[in-house]
Amino acid sequence: MNRNELARIAQAMVAKGRGILAADESTGTIKKRFDKIGLESTEENRRAYRELLFTAPGCAEHISGVIMYDETLRQATRSGERFADLQSRLGIVPGIKVDAGTKPLPNFPGEVVTEGLDGLAGRLKEYHGLGARFAKWRAVIDIGAGIPTGTCIESNAELLARYAALCQEAEIVPIVEPEVLMDGAHSLERCEEVTSAVLTEVFDRLYAHRVYLEGIVLKPNMVVSGQKNATRAGPQQVAEATVRTLKRHVPSAVPGIAFLSGGQSEAEATLHLDLMNRIGGLPWALSFSYGRALQQTALTTWGGRAENVAAGQREFLKRAKLNGLAATGRYDSGLEKQAA
Ligand code: 13P
């Protein structure tokens, strides 16, 4: 394992004013997104949509890395340049989702565990050959009556750590993603409590598996109230609770934290990130690794029509730029009104 190389890649992924585009929707998930715009999920439509995002002019200014799905990593632009080659040429680090999704955790109703370790070492080797320099594995923790249990948290944390160790062995930076879902009616305090327990366990297992912390990127949820909570905490409260929780549980050896958006609106996800960076005095970079919060408007503006590609790209670039500003605490919500 080349530790210097891992640290170099991880730092590039969270470089100042830049963040990660999560475009790694599985075939099932992208179908759901396309259903909303009435577009059939064919391999060509998926390719065309990813080409729209990856070729958005100047996107490298604010996008440091792209997470792709297996199919996407093997695809190319219409002119025949492989997506991973295009990204590398632009100074964007190509990444790959390597987990195989979640399955119910036996004996623990309502809880899930992430699959994908079988054969992972071999797949990582192949992905490295295809140009991927970082990977992603998402663990999912739900909050509800009597959950999460310790068993669910421990199982998921152990898997994240084994995945991370395998990645580093293959000279691939692991994005370690323990997502505490924002579905449900729970309070911000409850989210803070669960996120704290999850992060404690994750870093315990990363330590036990001798994972090199300088060579990972953490992708956590923000500490927010559940979406079904009638009295949701405001943005400043979210920012303070999230920073407090991360300071308590994330070692300063970790170069950067890139949040998932998890169902927050585009503007909400940007504002939260900005407020956190304004708090300042943080030992790690605080950036973004958004899926929906970077793509929502771009996808609907495109609508699957060739004549809307440029307009879709402008919407994507607007979100990339505003989140780039938020990653340095220089966003202004007034910018939302400006045309893309
Ligand atoms: P969202 O930002 O839409 O939550 O997606 C990020 C991601 O990669 C989830 O695994």
PDB file of N, CA and C in Angstrom, residues 66-146:
ATOM      1  N   VAL A  66     -15.912  12.251  -9.042  1.00  0.00           N
ATOM      2  CA  VAL A  66     -17.233  11.769  -9.451  1.00  0.00           C
ATOM      3  C   VAL A  66     -17.362  10.309  -9.046  1.00  0.00           C
ATOM      4  N   ILE A  67     -18.453   9.986  -8.351  1.00  0.00           N
ATOM      5  CA  ILE A  67     -18.715   8.577  -8.028  1.00  0.00           C
ATOM      6  C   ILE A  67     -19.591   8.004  -9.132  1.00  0.00           C
ATOM      7  N   MET A  68     -19.118   6.925  -9.734  1.00  0.00           N
ATOM      8  CA  MET A  68     -19.877   6.289 -10.815  1.00  0.00           C
ATOM      9  C   MET A  68     -20.358   4.906 -10.384  1.00  0.00           C
ATOM     10  N   TYR A  69     -21.287   4.406 -11.173  1.00  0.00           N
ATOM     11  CA  TYR A  69     -21.785   3.046 -11.013  1.00  0.00           C
ATOM     12  C   TYR A  69     -20.993   2.178 -11.995  1.00  0.00           C
ATOM     13  N   ASP A  70     -20.954   0.878 -11.730  1.00  0.00           N
ATOM     14  CA  ASP A  70     -20.184  -0.053 -12.569  1.00  0.00           C
ATOM     15  C   ASP A  70     -20.413   0.184 -14.067  1.00  0.00           C
ATOM     16  N   GLU A  71     -21.705   0.262 -14.437  1.00  0.00           N
ATOM     17  CA  GLU A  71     -22.021   0.465 -15.866  1.00  0.00           C
ATOM     18  C   GLU A  71     -21.405   1.758 -16.400  1.00  0.00           C
ATOM     19  N   THR A  72     -21.485   2.833 -15.590  1.00  0.00           N
ATOM     20  CA  THR A  72     -21.024   4.150 -16.029  1.00  0.00           C
ATOM     21  C   THR A  72     -19.512   4.191 -16.199  1.00  0.00           C
ATOM     22  N   LEU A  73     -18.812   3.527 -15.278  1.00  0.00           N
ATOM     23  CA  LEU A  73     -17.346   3.511 -15.355  1.00  0.00           C
ATOM     24  C   LEU A  73     -16.878   2.890 -16.678  1.00  0.00           C
ATOM     25  N   ARG A  74     -17.706   2.031 -17.237  1.00  0.00           N
ATOM     26  CA  ARG A  74     -17.340   1.351 -18.494  1.00  0.00           C
ATOM     27  C   ARG A  74     -17.831   2.112 -19.729  1.00  0.00           C
ATOM     28  N   GLN A  75     -18.540   3.228 -19.517  1.00  0.00           N
ATOM     29  CA  GLN A  75     -19.108   3.970 -20.640  1.00  0.00           C
ATOM     30  C   GLN A  75     -18.204   5.125 -21.077  1.00  0.00           C
ATOM     31  N   ALA A  76     -18.582   5.716 -22.210  1.00  0.00           N
ATOM     32  CA  ALA A  76     -17.773   6.788 -22.810  1.00  0.00           C
ATOM     33  C   ALA A  76     -18.676   7.892 -23.335  1.00  0.00           C
ATOM     34  N   THR A  77     -18.067   9.025 -23.673  1.00  0.00           N
ATOM     35  CA  THR A  77     -18.835  10.112 -24.297  1.00  0.00           C
ATOM     36  C   THR A  77     -19.244   9.672 -25.701  1.00  0.00           C
ATOM     37  N   ARG A  78     -20.139  10.433 -26.307  1.00  0.00           N
ATOM     38  CA  ARG A  78     -20.578  10.111 -27.661  1.00  0.00           C
ATOM     39  C   ARG A  78     -19.376  10.079 -28.619  1.00  0.00           C
ATOM     40  N   SER A  79     -18.396  10.941 -28.326  1.00  0.00           N
ATOM     41  CA  SER A  79     -17.225  10.971 -29.218  1.00  0.00           C
ATOM     42  C   SER A  79     -16.214   9.859 -28.893  1.00  0.00           C
ATOM     43  N   GLY A  80     -16.512   9.050 -27.884  1.00  0.00           N
ATOM     44  CA  GLY A  80     -15.697   7.856 -27.663  1.00  0.00           C
ATOM     45  C   GLY A  80     -14.639   7.945 -26.571  1.00  0.00           C
ATOM     46  N   GLU A  81     -14.635   9.036 -25.802  1.00  0.00           N
ATOM     47  CA  GLU A  81     -13.660   9.131 -24.712  1.00  0.00           C
ATOM     48  C   GLU A  81     -14.267   8.506 -23.459  1.00  0.00           C
ATOM     49  N   ARG A  82     -13.575   7.557 -22.856  1.00  0.00           N
ATOM     50  CA  ARG A  82     -14.096   6.925 -21.642  1.00  0.00           C
ATOM     51  C   ARG A  82     -14.301   7.990 -20.569  1.00  0.00           C
ATOM     52  N   PHE A  83     -15.393   7.848 -19.821  1.00  0.00           N
ATOM     53  CA  PHE A  83     -15.695   8.854 -18.798  1.00  0.00           C
ATOM     54  C   PHE A  83     -14.530   9.030 -17.814  1.00  0.00           C
ATOM     55  N   ALA A  84     -13.932   7.923 -17.410  1.00  0.00           N
ATOM     56  CA  ALA A  84     -12.831   8.011 -16.442  1.00  0.00           C
ATOM     57  C   ALA A  84     -11.641   8.767 -17.037  1.00  0.00           C
ATOM     58  N   ASP A  85     -11.394   8.569 -18.341  1.00  0.00           N
ATOM     59  CA  ASP A  85     -10.286   9.284 -18.992  1.00  0.00           C
ATOM     60  C   ASP A  85     -10.594  10.774 -19.080  1.00  0.00           C
ATOM     61  N   LEU A  86     -11.840  11.085 -19.421  1.00  0.00           N
ATOM     62  CA  LEU A  86     -12.265  12.484 -19.493  1.00  0.00           C
ATOM     63  C   LEU A  86     -12.052  13.173 -18.146  1.00  0.00           C
ATOM     64  N   GLN A  87     -12.497  12.507 -17.079  1.00  0.00           N
ATOM     65  CA  GLN A  87     -12.381  13.100 -15.746  1.00  0.00           C
ATOM     66  C   GLN A  87     -10.918  13.314 -15.362  1.00  0.00           C
ATOM     67  N   SER A  88     -10.099  12.296 -15.574  1.00  0.00           N
ATOM     68  CA  SER A  88      -8.677  12.427 -15.236  1.00  0.00           C
ATOM     69  C   SER A  88      -8.052  13.582 -16.003  1.00  0.00           C
ATOM     70  N   ARG A  89      -8.415  13.690 -17.272  1.00  0.00           N
ATOM     71  CA  ARG A  89      -7.869  14.772 -18.106  1.00  0.00           C
ATOM     72  C   ARG A  89      -8.258  16.140 -17.540  1.00  0.00           C
ATOM     73  N   LEU A  90      -9.455  16.241 -16.937  1.00  0.00           N
ATOM     74  CA  LEU A  90      -9.930  17.510 -16.387  1.00  0.00           C
ATOM     75  C   LEU A  90      -9.468  17.747 -14.945  1.00  0.00           C
ATOM     76  N   GLY A  91      -8.735  16.788 -14.374  1.00  0.00           N
ATOM     77  CA  GLY A  91      -8.298  16.940 -12.982  1.00  0.00           C
ATOM     78  C   GLY A  91      -9.364  16.552 -11.983  1.00  0.00           C
ATOM     79  N   ILE A  92     -10.271  15.694 -12.415  1.00  0.00           N
ATOM     80  CA  ILE A  92     -11.338  15.189 -11.547  1.00  0.00           C
ATOM     81  C   ILE A  92     -11.029  13.723 -11.251  1.00  0.00           C
ATOM     82  N   VAL A  93     -11.122  13.338  -9.987  1.00  0.00           N
ATOM     83  CA  VAL A  93     -10.780  11.955  -9.629  1.00  0.00           C
ATOM     84  C   VAL A  93     -11.976  11.027  -9.904  1.00  0.00           C
ATOM     85  N   PRO A  94     -11.784   9.988 -10.720  1.00  0.00           N
ATOM     86  CA  PRO A  94     -12.876   9.048 -10.981  1.00  0.00           C
ATOM     87  C   PRO A  94     -13.074   8.101  -9.796  1.00  0.00           C
ATOM     88  N   GLY A  95     -14.333   7.860  -9.447  1.00  0.00           N
ATOM     89  CA  GLY A  95     -14.635   6.975  -8.318  1.00  0.00           C
ATOM     90  C   GLY A  95     -15.708   5.965  -8.684  1.00  0.00           C
ATOM     91  N   ILE A  96     -15.855   4.953  -7.834  1.00  0.00           N
ATOM     92  CA  ILE A  96     -16.772   3.861  -8.142  1.00  0.00           C
ATOM     93  C   ILE A  96     -17.511   3.379  -6.891  1.00  0.00           C
ATOM     94  N   LYS A  97     -18.812   3.216  -7.028  1.00  0.00           N
ATOM     95  CA  LYS A  97     -19.587   2.613  -5.939  1.00  0.00           C
ATOM     96  C   LYS A  97     -19.333   1.110  -5.967  1.00  0.00           C
ATOM     97  N   VAL A  98     -18.937   0.547  -4.835  1.00  0.00           N
ATOM     98  CA  VAL A  98     -18.619  -0.893  -4.831  1.00  0.00           C
ATOM     99  C   VAL A  98     -19.533  -1.722  -3.941  1.00  0.00           C
ATOM    100  N   ASP A  99     -20.407  -1.058  -3.163  1.00  0.00           N
ATOM    101  CA  ASP A  99     -21.309  -1.892  -2.362  1.00  0.00           C
ATOM    102  C   ASP A  99     -22.423  -2.418  -3.266  1.00  0.00           C
ATOM    103  N   ALA A 100     -23.068  -3.462  -2.804  1.00  0.00           N
ATOM    104  CA  ALA A 100     -24.118  -4.101  -3.610  1.00  0.00           C
ATOM    105  C   ALA A 100     -25.498  -3.820  -3.030  1.00  0.00           C
ATOM    106  N   GLY A 101     -25.614  -2.726  -2.296  1.00  0.00           N
ATOM    107  CA  GLY A 101     -26.917  -2.345  -1.753  1.00  0.00           C
ATOM    108  C   GLY A 101     -27.202  -3.012  -0.415  1.00  0.00           C
ATOM    109  N   THR A 102     -28.371  -2.684   0.139  1.00  0.00           N
ATOM    110  CA  THR A 102     -28.713  -3.184   1.472  1.00  0.00           C
ATOM    111  C   THR A 102     -29.675  -4.367   1.402  1.00  0.00           C
ATOM    112  N   LYS A 103     -29.607  -5.195   2.443  1.00  0.00           N
ATOM    113  CA  LYS A 103     -30.530  -6.332   2.594  1.00  0.00           C
ATOM    114  C   LYS A 103     -31.018  -6.326   4.044  1.00  0.00           C
ATOM    115  N   PRO A 104     -32.220  -6.852   4.288  1.00  0.00           N
ATOM    116  CA  PRO A 104     -32.704  -6.897   5.671  1.00  0.00           C
ATOM    117  C   PRO A 104     -31.722  -7.661   6.570  1.00  0.00           C
ATOM    118  N   LEU A 105     -31.523  -7.153   7.779  1.00  0.00           N
ATOM    119  CA  LEU A 105     -30.667  -7.822   8.755  1.00  0.00           C
ATOM    120  C   LEU A 105     -31.529  -8.864   9.482  1.00  0.00           C
ATOM    121  N   PRO A 106     -31.206 -10.150   9.311  1.00  0.00           N
ATOM    122  CA  PRO A 106     -32.062 -11.183   9.905  1.00  0.00           C
ATOM    123  C   PRO A 106     -32.215 -10.990  11.416  1.00  0.00           C
ATOM    124  N   ASN A 107     -33.402 -11.213  11.917  1.00  0.00           N
ATOM    125  CA  ASN A 107     -33.741 -11.102  13.347  1.00  0.00           C
ATOM    126  C   ASN A 107     -33.870  -9.668  13.852  1.00  0.00           C
ATOM    127  N   PHE A 108     -33.669  -8.683  12.939  1.00  0.00           N
ATOM    128  CA  PHE A 108     -33.761  -7.283  13.364  1.00  0.00           C
ATOM    129  C   PHE A 108     -34.698  -6.531  12.418  1.00  0.00           C
ATOM    130  N   PRO A 109     -36.003  -6.659  12.691  1.00  0.00           N
ATOM    131  CA  PRO A 109     -37.002  -6.061  11.803  1.00  0.00           C
ATOM    132  C   PRO A 109     -36.754  -4.563  11.598  1.00  0.00           C
ATOM    133  N   GLY A 110     -36.818  -4.134  10.363  1.00  0.00           N
ATOM    134  CA  GLY A 110     -36.661  -2.705  10.053  1.00  0.00           C
ATOM    135  C   GLY A 110     -35.219  -2.264   9.895  1.00  0.00           C
ATOM    136  N   GLU A 111     -34.265  -3.188  10.087  1.00  0.00           N
ATOM    137  CA  GLU A 111     -32.862  -2.786   9.967  1.00  0.00           C
ATOM    138  C   GLU A 111     -32.203  -3.494   8.782  1.00  0.00           C
ATOM    139  N   VAL A 112     -31.193  -2.848   8.224  1.00  0.00           N
ATOM    140  CA  VAL A 112     -30.540  -3.404   7.037  1.00  0.00           C
ATOM    141  C   VAL A 112     -29.030  -3.460   7.222  1.00  0.00           C
ATOM    142  N   VAL A 113     -28.423  -4.278   6.364  1.00  0.00           N
ATOM    143  CA  VAL A 113     -26.975  -4.386   6.361  1.00  0.00           C
ATOM    144  C   VAL A 113     -26.535  -4.330   4.903  1.00  0.00           C
ATOM    145  N   THR A 114     -25.363  -3.752   4.663  1.00  0.00           N
ATOM    146  CA  THR A 114     -24.897  -3.574   3.288  1.00  0.00           C
ATOM    147  C   THR A 114     -24.112  -4.786   2.824  1.00  0.00           C
ATOM    148  N   GLU A 115     -24.381  -5.223   1.592  1.00  0.00           N
ATOM    149  CA  GLU A 115     -23.671  -6.368   1.020  1.00  0.00           C
ATOM    150  C   GLU A 115     -22.587  -5.903   0.050  1.00  0.00           C
ATOM    151  N   GLY A 116     -21.678  -6.817  -0.282  1.00  0.00           N
ATOM    152  CA  GLY A 116     -20.714  -6.495  -1.345  1.00  0.00           C
ATOM    153  C   GLY A 116     -19.261  -6.854  -1.081  1.00  0.00           C
ATOM    154  N   LEU A 117     -18.970  -7.503   0.053  1.00  0.00           N
ATOM    155  CA  LEU A 117     -17.563  -7.836   0.334  1.00  0.00           C
ATOM    156  C   LEU A 117     -17.051  -9.015  -0.497  1.00  0.00           C
ATOM    157  N   ASP A 118     -17.965  -9.936  -0.849  1.00  0.00           N
ATOM    158  CA  ASP A 118     -17.506 -11.119  -1.589  1.00  0.00           C
ATOM    159  C   ASP A 118     -16.872 -10.729  -2.925  1.00  0.00           C
ATOM    160  N   GLY A 119     -15.668 -11.173  -3.129  1.00  0.00           N
ATOM    161  CA  GLY A 119     -14.984 -10.894  -4.401  1.00  0.00           C
ATOM    162  C   GLY A 119     -14.545  -9.447  -4.556  1.00  0.00           C
ATOM    163  N   LEU A 120     -14.662  -8.659  -3.477  1.00  0.00           N
ATOM    164  CA  LEU A 120     -14.364  -7.222  -3.605  1.00  0.00           C
ATOM    165  C   LEU A 120     -12.902  -6.963  -3.984  1.00  0.00           C
ATOM    166  N   ALA A 121     -11.980  -7.726  -3.428  1.00  0.00           N
ATOM    167  CA  ALA A 121     -10.556  -7.497  -3.740  1.00  0.00           C
ATOM    168  C   ALA A 121     -10.320  -7.578  -5.252  1.00  0.00           C
ATOM    169  N   GLY A 122     -10.919  -8.564  -5.887  1.00  0.00           N
ATOM    170  CA  GLY A 122     -10.764  -8.731  -7.337  1.00  0.00           C
ATOM    171  C   GLY A 122     -11.404  -7.588  -8.110  1.00  0.00           C
ATOM    172  N   ARG A 123     -12.604  -7.169  -7.659  1.00  0.00           N
ATOM    173  CA  ARG A 123     -13.279  -6.071  -8.351  1.00  0.00           C
ATOM    174  C   ARG A 123     -12.502  -4.770  -8.218  1.00  0.00           C
ATOM    175  N   LEU A 124     -11.918  -4.538  -7.038  1.00  0.00           N
ATOM    176  CA  LEU A 124     -11.151  -3.305  -6.826  1.00  0.00           C
ATOM    177  C   LEU A 124      -9.953  -3.247  -7.773  1.00  0.00           C
ATOM    178  N   LYS A 125      -9.341  -4.401  -7.976  1.00  0.00           N
ATOM    179  CA  LYS A 125      -8.192  -4.466  -8.882  1.00  0.00           C
ATOM    180  C   LYS A 125      -8.627  -4.080 -10.302  1.00  0.00           C
ATOM    181  N   GLU A 126      -9.772  -4.637 -10.693  1.00  0.00           N
ATOM    182  CA  GLU A 126     -10.277  -4.317 -12.030  1.00  0.00           C
ATOM    183  C   GLU A 126     -10.633  -2.832 -12.134  1.00  0.00           C
ATOM    184  N   TYR A 127     -11.306  -2.308 -11.105  1.00  0.00           N
ATOM    185  CA  TYR A 127     -11.710  -0.898 -11.128  1.00  0.00           C
ATOM    186  C   TYR A 127     -10.491   0.027 -11.193  1.00  0.00           C
ATOM    187  N   HIS A 128      -9.438  -0.348 -10.486  1.00  0.00           N
ATOM    188  CA  HIS A 128      -8.214   0.455 -10.535  1.00  0.00           C
ATOM    189  C   HIS A 128      -7.693   0.479 -11.970  1.00  0.00           C
ATOM    190  N   GLY A 129      -7.741  -0.684 -12.628  1.00  0.00           N
ATOM    191  CA  GLY A 129      -7.320  -0.769 -14.028  1.00  0.00           C
ATOM    192  C   GLY A 129      -8.188   0.081 -14.946  1.00  0.00           C
ATOM    193  N   LEU A 130      -9.449   0.251 -14.572  1.00  0.00           N
ATOM    194  CA  LEU A 130     -10.369   1.062 -15.386  1.00  0.00           C
ATOM    195  C   LEU A 130     -10.265   2.554 -15.039  1.00  0.00           C
ATOM    196  N   GLY A 131      -9.411   2.896 -14.079  1.00  0.00           N
ATOM    197  CA  GLY A 131      -9.160   4.309 -13.779  1.00  0.00           C
ATOM    198  C   GLY A 131      -9.715   4.821 -12.464  1.00  0.00           C
ATOM    199  N   ALA A 132     -10.463   3.995 -11.733  1.00  0.00           N
ATOM    200  CA  ALA A 132     -11.026   4.482 -10.467  1.00  0.00           C
ATOM    201  C   ALA A 132      -9.927   4.631  -9.417  1.00  0.00           C
ATOM    202  N   ARG A 133      -9.972   5.759  -8.700  1.00  0.00           N
ATOM    203  CA  ARG A 133      -8.962   5.997  -7.656  1.00  0.00           C
ATOM    204  C   ARG A 133      -9.593   6.149  -6.270  1.00  0.00           C
ATOM    205  N   PHE A 134     -10.929   6.148  -6.237  1.00  0.00           N
ATOM    206  CA  PHE A 134     -11.594   6.085  -4.934  1.00  0.00           C
ATOM    207  C   PHE A 134     -12.871   5.273  -5.086  1.00  0.00           C
ATOM    208  N   ALA A 135     -13.407   4.832  -3.947  1.00  0.00           N
ATOM    209  CA  ALA A 135     -14.602   3.984  -3.961  1.00  0.00           C
ATOM    210  C   ALA A 135     -15.583   4.478  -2.912  1.00  0.00           C
ATOM    211  N   LYS A 136     -16.780   3.939  -2.986  1.00  0.00           N
ATOM    212  CA  LYS A 136     -17.802   4.306  -1.996  1.00  0.00           C
ATOM    213  C   LYS A 136     -18.558   3.070  -1.526  1.00  0.00           C
ATOM    214  N   TRP A 137     -18.830   3.040  -0.247  1.00  0.00           N
ATOM    215  CA  TRP A 137     -19.660   1.982   0.358  1.00  0.00           C
ATOM    216  C   TRP A 137     -20.602   2.678   1.326  1.00  0.00           C
ATOM    217  N   ARG A 138     -21.904   2.463   1.132  1.00  0.00           N
ATOM    218  CA  ARG A 138     -22.894   3.162   1.956  1.00  0.00           C
ATOM    219  C   ARG A 138     -23.548   2.191   2.921  1.00  0.00           C
ATOM    220  N   ALA A 139     -23.446   2.513   4.210  1.00  0.00           N
ATOM    221  CA  ALA A 139     -24.158   1.771   5.249  1.00  0.00           C
ATOM    222  C   ALA A 139     -25.377   2.602   5.634  1.00  0.00           C
ATOM    223  N   VAL A 140     -26.485   1.957   5.918  1.00  0.00           N
ATOM    224  CA  VAL A 140     -27.722   2.679   6.190  1.00  0.00           C
ATOM    225  C   VAL A 140     -28.264   2.333   7.574  1.00  0.00           C
ATOM    226  N   ILE A 141     -28.481   3.389   8.363  1.00  0.00           N
ATOM    227  CA  ILE A 141     -29.011   3.226   9.715  1.00  0.00           C
ATOM    228  C   ILE A 141     -30.316   4.017   9.796  1.00  0.00           C
ATOM    229  N   ASP A 142     -31.375   3.351  10.153  1.00  0.00           N
ATOM    230  CA  ASP A 142     -32.666   4.035  10.259  1.00  0.00           C
ATOM    231  C   ASP A 142     -32.972   4.314  11.735  1.00  0.00           C
ATOM    232  N   ILE A 143     -33.711   5.387  11.980  1.00  0.00           N
ATOM    233  CA  ILE A 143     -34.134   5.711  13.342  1.00  0.00           C
ATOM    234  C   ILE A 143     -35.629   5.455  13.458  1.00  0.00           C
ATOM    235  N   GLY A 144     -36.033   4.733  14.487  1.00  0.00           N
ATOM    236  CA  GLY A 144     -37.458   4.463  14.692  1.00  0.00           C
ATOM    237  C   GLY A 144     -37.653   3.929  16.099  1.00  0.00           C
ATOM    238  N   ALA A 145     -38.820   3.363  16.350  1.00  0.00           N
ATOM    239  CA  ALA A 145     -39.105   2.815  17.676  1.00  0.00           C
ATOM    240  C   ALA A 145     -38.194   1.603  17.919  1.00  0.00           C
ATOM    241  N   GLY A 146     -37.319   1.711  18.896  1.00  0.00           N
ATOM    242  CA  GLY A 146     -36.435   0.592  19.249  1.00  0.00           C
ATOM    243  C   GLY A 146     -35.264   0.381  18.297  1.00  0.00           C
TER     244      GLY A 146
END
